[in-house]
XYZ file of C-alpha atoms in Angstrom:
622
model
C 1.977 7.267 -6.580
C -1.472 7.604 -8.006
C -4.757 5.884 -7.625
C -7.119 7.565 -10.087
C -6.736 4.630 -12.459
C -10.094 5.268 -14.109
C -8.714 7.937 -16.473
C -5.115 7.046 -17.117
C -5.640 5.895 -20.689
C -6.040 8.287 -23.618
C -7.865 6.203 -26.221
C -7.511 8.499 -29.223
C -7.500 6.000 -32.119
C -10.392 4.185 -33.729
C -10.669 0.496 -34.611
C -13.485 -1.781 -35.552
C -15.956 -2.620 -32.773
C -15.651 -6.129 -31.377
C -18.885 -7.213 -32.985
C -17.369 -6.483 -36.406
C -14.303 -8.677 -35.831
C -14.676 -11.867 -37.826
C -13.461 -15.328 -36.795
C -10.850 -15.092 -39.529
C -9.521 -11.931 -37.970
C -9.325 -13.602 -34.593
C -7.668 -16.794 -35.731
C -5.601 -15.186 -38.468
C -4.163 -11.701 -38.435
C -4.958 -10.788 -34.845
C -3.633 -13.857 -33.088
C -0.716 -14.237 -35.467
C 0.327 -10.688 -34.670
C 0.762 -11.696 -31.034
C -0.292 -10.324 -27.716
C 1.026 -6.822 -28.245
C -1.170 -6.421 -31.300
C -4.087 -7.700 -29.240
C -3.416 -5.192 -26.498
C -3.243 -2.379 -29.073
C -6.639 -3.386 -30.443
C -8.167 -3.460 -26.961
C -6.575 -0.142 -25.980
C -8.218 1.598 -28.957
C -11.646 0.024 -28.609
C -14.458 2.640 -28.607
C -16.645 0.350 -26.496
C -14.050 0.452 -23.735
C -13.734 4.209 -24.166
C -17.469 4.494 -23.590
C -17.332 2.306 -20.493
C -14.502 4.426 -19.130
C -16.315 7.688 -19.820
C -19.570 6.531 -18.259
C -17.875 5.216 -15.142
C -15.737 8.339 -14.725
C -18.921 10.446 -14.774
C -20.640 8.175 -12.252
C -20.731 9.596 -8.688
C -20.024 6.110 -7.339
C -16.574 6.427 -8.937
C -15.400 8.488 -5.969
C -16.546 5.778 -3.539
C -15.467 2.644 -5.386
C -12.473 3.584 -7.588
C -12.427 0.414 -9.707
C -11.501 1.097 -13.332
C -14.211 -0.820 -15.161
C -12.776 -0.034 -18.584
C -9.555 -1.776 -17.563
C -11.577 -4.645 -16.107
C -13.509 -4.988 -19.382
C -10.243 -4.971 -21.307
C -8.827 -7.699 -19.055
C -11.915 -9.883 -19.495
C -11.857 -9.510 -23.258
C -8.124 -10.230 -23.333
C -8.746 -13.535 -21.550
C -11.597 -14.356 -23.929
C -9.624 -13.568 -27.076
C -6.492 -15.350 -25.901
C -8.558 -18.440 -25.108
C -9.636 -18.572 -28.766
C -6.072 -19.401 -29.757
C -6.306 -22.621 -27.693
C -9.974 -23.695 -27.887
C -9.197 -27.293 -26.882
C -7.502 -26.129 -23.703
C -10.283 -23.633 -22.941
C -13.031 -26.242 -23.412
C -11.198 -28.780 -21.281
C -10.666 -26.303 -18.457
C -14.301 -25.147 -18.628
C -15.421 -28.775 -18.367
C -13.180 -29.267 -15.325
C -14.647 -26.204 -13.625
C -18.194 -27.313 -14.407
C -17.512 -30.751 -12.986
C -16.039 -29.211 -9.851
C -19.128 -27.014 -9.458
C -21.447 -30.014 -9.726
C -19.341 -32.023 -7.301
C -19.309 -29.164 -4.813
C -23.062 -28.625 -5.140
C -23.839 -32.320 -4.626
C -21.586 -32.430 -1.571
C -23.299 -29.366 -0.091
C -26.795 -30.808 -0.501
C -25.767 -34.303 0.622
C -24.174 -32.816 3.715
C -27.392 -30.886 4.433
C -29.365 -34.119 4.024
C -27.143 -35.980 6.455
C -27.626 -33.252 9.039
C -31.398 -33.327 8.458
C -31.436 -37.021 9.336
C -29.287 -36.457 12.385
C -26.125 -37.806 10.867
C -22.728 -36.135 11.222
C -22.051 -33.521 8.564
C -19.193 -33.910 6.146
C -16.102 -31.762 5.984
C -16.722 -28.381 4.379
C -15.245 -28.383 0.901
C -12.686 -25.811 0.001
C -13.160 -24.684 -3.563
C -10.350 -22.186 -3.523
C -6.762 -22.738 -4.544
C -5.640 -19.091 -4.298
C -5.889 -18.286 -0.631
C -9.559 -17.258 -0.418
C -10.491 -20.398 1.494
C -13.823 -20.185 3.352
C -12.247 -20.777 6.754
C -9.890 -17.819 6.252
C -12.078 -15.511 4.159
C -13.844 -12.926 6.298
C -16.442 -12.376 3.577
C -17.880 -15.847 4.218
C -17.795 -15.822 8.024
C -21.598 -16.020 8.435
C -22.655 -19.589 9.422
C -25.135 -19.797 6.539
C -22.261 -19.943 4.049
C -21.342 -23.328 5.544
C -24.609 -24.739 6.901
C -27.138 -23.657 4.258
C -26.709 -25.758 1.087
C -27.953 -22.980 -1.213
C -25.533 -20.421 0.180
C -22.732 -22.965 0.336
C -23.265 -23.890 -3.317
C -23.273 -20.213 -4.300
C -20.058 -19.631 -2.392
C -18.313 -22.632 -3.957
C -19.452 -21.627 -7.456
C -18.077 -18.143 -6.893
C -14.735 -19.392 -5.547
C -14.279 -21.937 -8.333
C -15.167 -19.422 -11.052
C -12.870 -16.838 -9.463
C -9.953 -19.237 -9.347
C -10.561 -20.276 -12.949
C -10.552 -16.667 -14.154
C -7.456 -15.687 -12.187
C -5.657 -18.758 -13.473
C -6.328 -17.617 -17.039
C -4.466 -14.408 -16.312
C -1.606 -16.081 -14.486
C -1.062 -18.658 -17.231
C -1.797 -16.529 -20.301
C 0.730 -17.159 -23.042
C 2.750 -14.442 -24.736
C 2.649 -11.825 -21.972
C 5.637 -10.204 -20.352
C 5.724 -9.785 -16.573
C 4.270 -6.266 -16.618
C 1.398 -7.247 -18.920
C 0.581 -10.335 -16.885
C 0.672 -8.367 -13.636
C -1.670 -5.755 -15.052
C -4.045 -8.371 -16.454
C -4.144 -10.364 -13.217
C -4.611 -7.241 -11.113
C -7.706 -6.122 -13.018
C -9.109 -9.647 -13.122
C -8.796 -9.737 -9.354
C -10.583 -6.399 -9.094
C -13.443 -7.943 -11.101
C -13.462 -11.112 -8.995
C -13.587 -9.125 -5.755
C -16.363 -6.869 -7.064
C -18.469 -9.873 -8.089
C -18.570 -11.445 -4.626
C -22.109 -12.548 -3.685
C -21.592 -10.910 -0.289
C -21.903 -7.492 -1.973
C -25.585 -7.993 -2.856
C -28.252 -7.703 -0.182
C -30.258 -10.759 -1.246
C -27.203 -13.022 -1.422
C -25.661 -11.841 1.844
C -27.195 -13.830 4.719
C -25.678 -11.603 7.403
C -27.201 -8.480 5.827
C -30.611 -10.157 5.443
C -30.514 -11.261 9.071
C -29.676 -7.684 10.037
C -32.704 -6.396 8.124
C -34.993 -8.784 10.020
C -33.414 -7.999 13.395
C -33.770 -4.238 12.947
C -37.143 -4.246 11.217
C -35.618 -2.622 8.144
C -33.832 0.140 10.047
C -30.459 -1.143 8.795
C -31.564 -0.466 5.210
C -32.444 3.125 6.069
C -29.163 3.576 7.918
C -27.256 2.096 4.988
C -28.954 4.448 2.536
C -28.137 7.364 4.840
C -24.482 6.301 4.972
C -24.356 6.005 1.192
C -25.828 9.471 0.627
C -23.374 10.943 3.125
C -20.421 9.331 1.338
C -21.674 10.545 -2.038
C -21.831 14.106 -0.685
C -18.311 13.807 0.707
C -17.017 12.117 -2.435
C -15.301 9.277 -0.572
C -15.916 5.928 1.074
C -16.011 6.244 4.864
C -13.546 3.761 6.312
C -13.381 4.943 9.916
C -15.347 6.929 12.469
C -13.676 10.301 11.917
C -15.007 11.673 15.220
C -13.274 9.012 17.299
C -9.723 10.342 16.946
C -7.767 13.562 16.720
C -3.995 14.176 16.763
C -3.087 15.814 20.038
C -6.221 14.499 21.774
C -5.896 10.705 21.652
C -3.307 10.258 18.878
C 0.237 11.699 18.746
C 0.191 12.352 22.498
C 3.815 11.655 23.432
C 4.972 14.862 25.205
C 7.287 17.052 23.168
C 7.897 20.459 21.620
C 8.178 21.860 18.115
C 11.720 23.262 18.203
C 12.110 24.316 14.574
C 9.858 25.246 11.674
C 10.491 26.107 8.035
C 8.214 26.163 4.993
C 8.408 22.367 4.637
C 8.865 20.817 8.099
C 8.233 21.149 11.788
C 10.865 19.418 13.917
C 9.534 17.828 17.113
C 11.806 17.037 20.058
C 10.317 14.608 22.584
C 10.515 14.999 26.324
C 12.711 12.392 28.077
C 10.854 9.734 30.051
C 13.144 10.324 33.032
C 16.641 9.234 33.923
C 19.718 9.152 31.744
C 19.627 9.107 27.943
C 22.039 7.969 25.242
C 24.486 10.625 24.074
C 23.684 10.193 20.345
C 20.183 11.428 19.452
C 17.900 9.838 16.856
C 16.269 11.753 13.974
C 13.266 10.087 12.281
C 12.244 10.822 8.682
C 8.656 9.636 8.153
C 7.112 9.458 4.673
C 5.709 12.753 3.390
C 2.956 10.888 1.556
C 1.351 10.316 4.978
C 1.425 12.092 8.315
C 4.154 11.320 10.804
C 1.945 10.110 13.653
C 1.829 6.555 12.301
C 4.911 6.364 14.541
C 3.090 7.926 17.499
C -0.460 6.589 17.541
C -1.750 5.703 21.007
C 0.532 5.051 23.990
C 0.137 1.276 23.622
C 1.481 1.217 20.036
C 3.626 4.348 19.794
C 7.121 3.692 18.464
C 8.183 7.185 19.531
C 7.046 6.619 23.124
C 8.806 3.244 23.201
C 12.074 4.782 22.004
C 11.864 7.565 24.589
C 11.207 5.019 27.339
C 14.304 3.094 26.201
C 16.461 6.157 26.866
C 16.801 7.651 23.374
C 16.574 11.363 22.620
C 14.103 11.392 19.735
C 13.446 14.031 17.076
C 10.779 13.559 14.377
C 10.125 15.544 11.209
C 6.496 16.509 10.636
C 6.047 17.394 6.953
C 3.837 20.238 5.803
C 0.752 19.277 3.782
C 1.488 20.971 0.409
C -0.975 23.219 -1.391
C -0.922 24.961 -4.779
C 1.482 27.632 -3.483
C 4.173 24.929 -3.088
C 4.004 23.902 -6.745
C 7.714 24.590 -7.328
C 9.091 22.834 -4.232
C 11.564 20.289 -5.602
C 13.059 17.071 -4.337
C 16.279 18.893 -3.472
C 14.182 21.155 -1.204
C 12.880 18.059 0.597
C 16.486 17.016 1.217
C 17.737 20.505 2.070
C 14.874 21.641 4.315
C 14.234 18.142 5.656
C 17.046 15.881 6.902
C 19.924 18.317 6.302
C 18.434 21.327 8.113
C 16.884 19.110 10.793
C 20.259 17.473 11.476
C 21.844 20.881 12.031
C 19.114 21.788 14.522
C 19.416 18.472 16.370
C 23.189 18.848 16.697
C 22.828 22.433 17.926
C 20.302 21.459 20.610
C 22.061 18.308 21.823
C 25.703 19.215 21.225
C 26.245 15.911 19.398
C 28.726 15.948 16.520
C 26.857 13.188 14.656
C 23.400 11.698 15.043
C 21.582 8.473 14.220
C 18.822 8.583 11.646
C 15.859 6.435 10.594
C 13.783 6.628 7.386
C 10.376 4.974 6.996
C 9.036 4.021 3.523
C 9.609 6.940 1.120
C 11.401 8.681 3.996
C 13.966 5.884 3.712
C 14.389 6.562 -0.008
C 15.053 10.219 0.812
C 17.473 9.117 3.530
C 19.468 6.913 1.126
C 19.783 9.776 -1.362
C 20.799 12.175 1.417
C 23.445 9.812 2.789
C 24.897 9.341 -0.705
C 24.937 13.111 -1.237
C 26.720 13.626 2.101
C 29.193 10.840 1.267
C 30.133 12.666 -1.932
C 30.900 15.767 0.162
C 32.693 13.893 2.951
C 30.077 15.070 5.490
C 29.784 12.829 8.565
C 26.842 14.411 10.374
C 24.984 11.076 10.384
C 26.164 8.060 12.350
C 24.145 4.796 12.098
C 21.135 4.621 9.751
C 17.905 2.582 9.787
C 15.677 1.872 6.784
C 12.136 0.644 7.448
C 10.246 -0.931 4.515
C 12.102 1.334 2.101
C 12.904 1.033 -1.591
C 16.126 2.059 -3.284
C 15.922 -0.377 -6.211
C 12.533 0.012 -7.936
C 12.852 -2.896 -10.356
C 10.491 -5.005 -8.244
C 7.632 -3.052 -6.679
C 4.781 -5.571 -6.696
C 1.262 -4.518 -7.664
C 2.058 -0.805 -7.398
C 3.715 -1.202 -10.805
C 0.191 -1.469 -12.279
C -0.354 2.211 -11.484
C 3.065 3.641 -12.211
C 3.985 3.033 -15.819
C 4.986 5.812 -18.190
C 1.395 6.641 -19.379
C 0.151 6.844 -15.793
C 2.969 9.126 -14.690
C 2.256 11.356 -17.693
C -1.344 11.632 -16.545
C -0.304 12.330 -12.936
C 1.939 15.139 -14.121
C -0.905 16.651 -16.147
C -3.089 16.625 -13.045
C -0.367 18.192 -10.933
C 0.257 20.884 -13.555
C -3.426 21.851 -13.315
C -3.592 21.872 -9.507
C -0.018 22.372 -8.354
C -0.177 19.141 -6.330
C -1.462 15.556 -6.387
C -4.627 15.139 -4.355
C -4.371 12.800 -1.377
C -7.576 10.952 -2.294
C -6.005 9.689 -5.494
C -3.064 8.370 -3.525
C -5.440 6.736 -1.075
C -7.492 5.118 -3.843
C -4.427 3.414 -5.244
C -3.372 1.915 -1.933
C -6.955 0.861 -1.195
C -7.210 -0.985 -4.518
C -4.129 -3.000 -3.616
C -6.210 -4.485 -0.777
C -9.708 -3.947 -2.102
C -11.430 -6.651 -0.045
C -10.078 -5.288 3.228
C -10.180 -1.560 2.499
C -13.065 -1.099 0.029
C -15.574 -3.940 -0.175
C -15.645 -4.751 3.542
C -16.616 -1.134 4.175
C -19.270 -1.250 1.453
C -20.863 -4.212 3.249
C -20.491 -2.693 6.718
C -21.693 0.815 5.831
C -24.384 0.197 3.221
C -25.681 -3.377 3.535
C -25.402 -3.727 7.313
C -26.153 -0.054 8.025
C -23.367 0.184 10.617
C -21.169 3.137 11.436
C -17.576 2.835 10.236
C -15.302 1.350 12.902
C -13.190 3.394 15.300
C -9.663 2.180 14.504
C -6.532 4.306 14.881
C -4.668 2.821 11.886
C -7.665 3.401 9.596
C -8.022 6.969 10.868
C -4.380 7.652 10.031
C -4.830 5.967 6.640
C -7.739 8.304 5.868
C -5.857 11.410 7.020
C -3.903 11.793 3.793
C -1.507 14.418 2.469
C -1.018 16.014 -0.922
C 2.106 15.766 -3.073
C 4.036 18.862 -4.203
C 4.148 18.815 -8.023
C 7.845 19.311 -8.781
C 9.115 17.033 -6.025
C 6.655 14.247 -6.757
C 7.279 14.335 -10.499
C 11.043 14.087 -9.927
C 10.541 11.225 -7.473
C 8.271 9.163 -9.761
C 10.465 9.510 -12.833
C 13.744 8.779 -11.078
C 12.373 5.813 -9.144
C 9.342 3.953 -10.499
C 9.747 4.930 -14.167
C 13.526 5.001 -14.772
C 14.954 3.402 -11.589
C 17.931 5.762 -11.700
C 19.061 5.460 -8.083
C 20.764 2.104 -8.628
C 22.974 3.529 -11.389
C 25.985 5.321 -9.832
C 26.111 8.954 -10.907
C 22.848 8.830 -12.921
C 21.166 11.170 -10.431
C 22.685 14.524 -9.469
C 21.340 16.721 -6.681
C 22.738 20.073 -5.610
C 25.852 19.537 -7.724
C 26.749 16.065 -6.419
C 26.459 12.662 -8.104
C 24.436 10.125 -6.138
C 26.147 6.752 -5.639
C 24.495 4.517 -3.038
C 27.592 2.318 -2.994
C 29.553 5.106 -1.289
C 27.299 5.276 1.789
C 29.601 4.433 4.731
C 27.162 4.218 7.667
C 26.289 1.014 9.478
C 22.730 0.140 8.525
C 19.758 -1.672 10.038
C 17.091 -2.490 7.423
C 13.597 -3.915 7.960
C 11.284 -5.580 5.454
C 7.766 -6.907 6.039
C 6.774 -10.410 4.968
C 3.349 -9.516 3.534
C 4.117 -5.982 2.383
C 2.070 -5.126 -0.749
C 3.793 -1.743 -1.244
C 7.462 -2.574 -0.602
C 7.904 -6.339 -1.188
C 10.217 -7.779 1.442
C 12.741 -9.045 -1.094
C 12.840 -5.565 -2.668
C 13.579 -4.042 0.751
C 16.364 -6.641 1.120
C 18.116 -5.156 -1.951
C 19.609 -2.457 0.268
C 22.089 -5.091 1.453
C 23.474 -5.302 -2.091
C 23.345 -1.641 -3.056
C 25.178 -0.209 -0.030
C 28.544 -1.768 -0.820
C 30.411 0.389 1.688
C 28.070 -0.386 4.593
C 27.622 -3.213 7.038
C 23.893 -3.982 6.800
C 21.806 -5.985 9.261
C 18.595 -7.035 7.525
C 15.558 -8.108 9.551
C 12.261 -9.456 8.232
C 9.080 -8.710 10.180
C 5.837 -10.625 9.873
C 2.656 -8.973 8.573
C 2.425 -6.020 6.172
C 3.637 -2.504 5.395
C 2.043 -0.940 8.485
C 1.213 -3.776 10.881
C 4.672 -5.258 10.396
C 6.298 -2.021 11.560
C 3.812 -0.886 14.217
C 4.212 -4.034 16.284
C 5.230 -3.159 19.856
C 6.626 -5.703 22.320
C 4.013 -7.769 24.087
C 1.825 -8.380 21.062
C 1.751 -10.952 18.305
C 4.439 -11.195 15.715
C 7.508 -12.966 14.442
C 10.722 -11.649 12.970
C 13.637 -13.275 11.198
C 17.334 -12.471 11.476
C 20.494 -13.986 10.051
C 22.566 -14.942 13.026
C 25.764 -14.902 10.971
C 25.178 -11.260 10.071
C 25.621 -11.944 6.354
C 23.070 -10.642 3.818
C 23.251 -13.666 1.492
C 23.614 -13.750 -2.279
C 19.858 -13.522 -2.880
C 16.830 -12.643 -0.800
C 15.647 -16.248 -0.976
C 19.065 -17.484 0.150
C 18.929 -15.092 3.100
C 15.430 -16.303 3.984
C 16.521 -19.925 3.781
C 19.082 -19.536 6.557
C 17.340 -16.854 8.661
C 16.325 -17.709 12.218
C 12.783 -17.011 13.443
C 12.111 -15.203 16.726
C 8.775 -14.740 18.462
C 7.755 -11.246 19.424
C 8.515 -7.764 18.169
C 11.599 -6.831 16.152
C 11.645 -3.534 18.087
C 13.694 -5.208 20.833
C 16.316 -6.332 18.313
C 16.474 -2.872 16.757
C 16.724 -0.928 20.028
C 19.551 -3.224 21.179
C 21.390 -2.599 17.891
C 20.697 1.135 18.129
C 21.831 1.361 21.767
C 25.251 -0.039 20.823
C 25.643 2.868 18.384
C 24.190 5.623 20.578
C 26.967 6.175 23.119
C 26.893 6.183 26.869
C 23.966 7.426 28.869
C 24.042 10.762 30.628
C 21.989 13.826 31.434
C 19.228 14.515 28.876
C 19.447 17.705 26.800
C 16.979 20.524 27.274
C 13.929 20.822 25.027
C 15.116 23.352 22.470
C 17.939 25.830 22.841
C 18.540 29.579 22.778
C 18.922 29.387 19.002
C 15.984 27.036 18.562
C 13.464 27.733 21.323
C 10.301 25.689 21.737
C 7.620 27.075 19.398
C 4.607 24.927 20.316
C 3.581 21.691 21.974
C 3.685 18.465 19.984
C 2.138 17.434 17.635
C 2.471 20.938 16.175
C 0.456 22.698 13.472
C 1.525 21.046 10.203
C 0.090 17.648 11.126
C -3.362 19.206 11.631
C -3.556 20.717 8.138
C -6.230 19.145 5.927
């Protein structure tokens, strides 16, 4: 995965500048040639090449990673496509203008009624796409509702935004990938144009200036200069947390270490434990302690308290010396070697296993590889927000087409790895309002320190990607989607066929997941033909949907009949909703497949003695 979208296009050709394109060209040859011809023209435009080059050289590029060349291309695509249907474009523009006038008159009339002591009218909602004022944090300041000037500005922005996004969603002649790309970059433009991002049109920031006597402006400038020096946007107070101090504090020992992993065994909470231990494979694109944050939201601590013997892999943060580490090494030195260590320490003949996100993809491949060899070292398996079928990956597809992967591989060839900041930029752009622009307002306009939030600290504590392994992963998943074709992938001499996986499976999707769409996570129920799969849908997103301990908010859905359904939508239609955390459902399922309880095993063994206290050394590598 890659986020440095600003330089993924190699515009090497030359075409006429847009100002030299005649109306005849637009209404004749160009439009008659269709959308693909249009996209080719835009891709080779020297004006867009110049925009891209200027923005890539701009130091703000490292703070706000929006690809303005792609945004410019998207805007011009909408403009040129609208020329093919001028009657429709004029009619829609007139509708938007009328809506703006209506909204403005309502805002000022409402202000007049309040001035005369009359009850105010209902606040108009100019948005049809989910950015309604009542639910949009950007417009939380009371002035956006009570002040007619600000309210008019807000409504104009929302109406214009919806109009522009609708042009992308309803553009004729585009395939799904083209429409997704167009809409994505239009949304980046819409988000970047919010009036809340300018000091003089942000009432909360102006109020802050008056309250502090201008100190907030000085603090904001200081924050901006600091971020420019660091080459990143500060999203969290980095001094507030540290693994081993107030994160990743569940007691345990590192009981095995190789060049790719540290294996952590956690200390029992007391009392008897289930006979079958649990091995957890976290994603190697992030650090493992997302599963062991603070005691109140630690999945690891919860599992230990429920009487499970828990082992977790902590992946090494690759550097240039690990350039040649391949995907087969991740399987060999990761789940396979870890499983041998776990069985040696506990005496168990087979163990349960869980894979989170890309760790689940690795787990599926490993289970298929073991099935081909007749190896039964793993018992029940759990997949959390994991992809095996990459035909539907949501907005991440914008970043992971063939040209982008080519560019990623060029970068990795130069460095020996993919830098973690580029990964982080991509994920941040998928939720730019929450993860980019809200921090721009907080840090620079309001002059505040970044918040102290454990999830944001973990999100900022990224890892690099080993070149060979990451290249193999991208091409066999996002680019070619080879895992769903039996025998298409071979690892260590064995053909990978997901349909041969025999383990019972528990799979979790997240309702608002922007990285692994819930219906894509559901596909595991169809691919694992030899398995009995229980699929559960959690509320919220990729992280909050998983890190949702009992006692908090949340909803999850299960199919009481235990059948996956013919389609994801069919499954959803008959699924039953439950209040609370899905953790309770999972631990009950896991307990039934973990054997009787008895005396807990020792931490480590004579063959694998304890090497260090958890969280170990690999997780601390920057």
